[in-house]
Amino acid sequence: MYLTPKSGLFLGGSCVSAIAAVGSIFELSYGQPDFGVTTTAIILVLSIPLTGLFFFAAVKDARANMK
Protein backbone atom coordinates (compact mmCIF):
# COMPACT_ATOMS: atom_id res chain seq x y z
CA MET A 1 0.00 0.00 0.00
CA TYR A 2 1.43 3.37 -1.02
CA LEU A 3 -0.79 5.70 0.98
CA THR A 4 0.84 6.63 4.26
CA PRO A 5 -0.67 8.76 7.03
CA LYS A 6 1.61 11.59 5.93
CA SER A 7 0.42 11.49 2.32
CA GLY A 8 -3.16 11.16 3.56
CA LEU A 9 -2.78 14.37 5.55
CA PHE A 10 -1.35 16.10 2.49
CA LEU A 11 -4.30 14.92 0.39
CA GLY A 12 -6.71 16.09 3.06
CA GLY A 13 -5.04 19.50 3.12
CA SER A 14 -5.26 19.64 -0.65
CA CYS A 15 -9.00 18.90 -0.53
CA VAL A 16 -9.67 21.50 2.17
CA SER A 17 -7.72 24.20 0.36
CA ALA A 18 -9.45 23.36 -2.95
CA ILE A 19 -12.84 23.66 -1.26
CA ALA A 20 -11.76 27.00 0.22
CA ALA A 21 -10.75 28.23 -3.24
CA VAL A 22 -14.06 27.22 -4.83
CA GLY A 23 -16.02 28.72 -1.96
CA SER A 24 -14.08 31.96 -2.25
CA ILE A 25 -14.80 32.16 -5.97
CA PHE A 26 -18.52 31.71 -5.33
CA GLU A 27 -18.48 34.27 -2.52
CA LEU A 28 -16.67 36.85 -4.66
CA SER A 29 -18.93 36.27 -7.66
CA TYR A 30 -22.01 36.72 -5.46
CA GLY A 31 -20.87 40.25 -4.65
CA GLN A 32 -21.23 40.33 -0.86
CA PRO A 33 -18.77 37.90 0.75
CA ASP A 34 -19.44 37.02 4.40
CA PHE A 35 -15.84 37.78 5.42
CA GLY A 36 -15.49 40.86 3.22
CA VAL A 37 -13.90 41.19 -0.19
CA THR A 38 -10.33 41.62 1.07
CA THR A 39 -10.34 38.60 3.39
CA THR A 40 -12.06 36.38 0.83
CA ALA A 41 -9.59 37.44 -1.87
CA ILE A 42 -6.66 36.66 0.46
CA ILE A 43 -8.14 33.21 1.17
CA LEU A 44 -8.47 32.62 -2.58
CA VAL A 45 -4.94 33.77 -3.37
CA LEU A 46 -3.46 31.56 -0.64
CA SER A 47 -5.58 28.48 -1.21
CA ILE A 48 -4.82 28.04 -4.92
CA PRO A 49 -1.05 27.46 -4.54
CA LEU A 50 -1.59 25.50 -1.31
CA THR A 51 -3.81 23.05 -3.18
CA GLY A 52 -1.06 22.35 -5.69
CA LEU A 53 1.69 22.18 -3.08
CA PHE A 54 -0.22 19.77 -0.85
CA PHE A 55 -1.12 17.56 -3.81
CA PHE A 56 2.48 17.56 -5.07
CA ALA A 57 3.73 16.66 -1.57
CA ALA A 58 1.23 13.79 -1.31
CA VAL A 59 2.28 12.35 -4.68
CA LYS A 60 5.96 12.75 -3.81
CA ASP A 61 5.48 10.95 -0.48
CA ALA A 62 3.49 8.13 -2.10
CA ARG A 63 6.14 7.64 -4.79
CA ALA A 64 8.87 7.53 -2.11
CA ASN A 65 7.01 4.64 -0.46
CA MET A 66 6.55 2.51 -3.59
CA LYS A 67 9.25 0.00 -2.62
mmCIF file of C-alpha atoms in Angstrom:
data_model
loop_
_atom_site.group_PDB
_atom_site.id
_atom_site.type_symbol
_atom_site.label_atom_id
_atom_site.label_comp_id
_atom_site.label_asym_id
_atom_site.label_seq_id
_atom_site.Cartn_x
_atom_site.Cartn_y
_atom_site.Cartn_z
ATOM 1 C CA MET A 1 0.000 0.000 0.000
ATOM 2 C CA TYR A 2 1.425 3.372 -1.025
ATOM 3 C CA LEU A 3 -0.791 5.700 0.985
ATOM 4 C CA THR A 4 0.842 6.633 4.262
ATOM 5 C CA PRO A 5 -0.667 8.756 7.034
ATOM 6 C CA LYS A 6 1.606 11.594 5.932
ATOM 7 C CA SER A 7 0.420 11.492 2.325
ATOM 8 C CA GLY A 8 -3.162 11.155 3.559
ATOM 9 C CA LEU A 9 -2.784 14.368 5.545
ATOM 10 C CA PHE A 10 -1.354 16.099 2.495
ATOM 11 C CA LEU A 11 -4.303 14.918 0.393
ATOM 12 C CA GLY A 12 -6.714 16.093 3.065
ATOM 13 C CA GLY A 13 -5.042 19.498 3.122
ATOM 14 C CA SER A 14 -5.262 19.643 -0.647
ATOM 15 C CA CYS A 15 -9.003 18.901 -0.531
ATOM 16 C CA VAL A 16 -9.673 21.496 2.170
ATOM 17 C CA SER A 17 -7.719 24.200 0.357
ATOM 18 C CA ALA A 18 -9.447 23.357 -2.948
ATOM 19 C CA ILE A 19 -12.836 23.656 -1.261
ATOM 20 C CA ALA A 20 -11.765 27.004 0.224
ATOM 21 C CA ALA A 21 -10.751 28.232 -3.242
ATOM 22 C CA VAL A 22 -14.056 27.223 -4.830
ATOM 23 C CA GLY A 23 -16.022 28.723 -1.959
ATOM 24 C CA SER A 24 -14.078 31.963 -2.251
ATOM 25 C CA ILE A 25 -14.797 32.158 -5.966
ATOM 26 C CA PHE A 26 -18.516 31.708 -5.331
ATOM 27 C CA GLU A 27 -18.485 34.269 -2.523
ATOM 28 C CA LEU A 28 -16.674 36.846 -4.660
ATOM 29 C CA SER A 29 -18.935 36.267 -7.655
ATOM 30 C CA TYR A 30 -22.014 36.717 -5.458
ATOM 31 C CA GLY A 31 -20.873 40.250 -4.649
ATOM 32 C CA GLN A 32 -21.231 40.326 -0.859
ATOM 33 C CA PRO A 33 -18.769 37.905 0.751
ATOM 34 C CA ASP A 34 -19.439 37.023 4.396
ATOM 35 C CA PHE A 35 -15.840 37.783 5.423
ATOM 36 C CA GLY A 36 -15.493 40.857 3.221
ATOM 37 C CA VAL A 37 -13.899 41.194 -0.187
ATOM 38 C CA THR A 38 -10.333 41.624 1.067
ATOM 39 C CA THR A 39 -10.343 38.605 3.392
ATOM 40 C CA THR A 40 -12.056 36.385 0.827
ATOM 41 C CA ALA A 41 -9.589 37.440 -1.874
ATOM 42 C CA ILE A 42 -6.664 36.662 0.460
ATOM 43 C CA ILE A 43 -8.135 33.214 1.169
ATOM 44 C CA LEU A 44 -8.472 32.621 -2.581
ATOM 45 C CA VAL A 45 -4.935 33.765 -3.371
ATOM 46 C CA LEU A 46 -3.457 31.564 -0.635
ATOM 47 C CA SER A 47 -5.582 28.481 -1.215
ATOM 48 C CA ILE A 48 -4.820 28.042 -4.923
ATOM 49 C CA PRO A 49 -1.055 27.461 -4.542
ATOM 50 C CA LEU A 50 -1.591 25.504 -1.313
ATOM 51 C CA THR A 51 -3.812 23.049 -3.181
ATOM 52 C CA GLY A 52 -1.061 22.353 -5.692
ATOM 53 C CA LEU A 53 1.689 22.180 -3.078
ATOM 54 C CA PHE A 54 -0.225 19.774 -0.849
ATOM 55 C CA PHE A 55 -1.118 17.555 -3.809
ATOM 56 C CA PHE A 56 2.477 17.558 -5.068
ATOM 57 C CA ALA A 57 3.734 16.663 -1.573
ATOM 58 C CA ALA A 58 1.230 13.787 -1.313
ATOM 59 C CA VAL A 59 2.279 12.347 -4.678
ATOM 60 C CA LYS A 60 5.960 12.746 -3.814
ATOM 61 C CA ASP A 61 5.476 10.950 -0.485
ATOM 62 C CA ALA A 62 3.488 8.133 -2.103
ATOM 63 C CA ARG A 63 6.141 7.636 -4.786
ATOM 64 C CA ALA A 64 8.867 7.534 -2.111
ATOM 65 C CA ASN A 65 7.009 4.635 -0.458
ATOM 66 C CA MET A 66 6.553 2.511 -3.587
ATOM 67 C CA LYS A 67 9.250 -0.003 -2.625
#
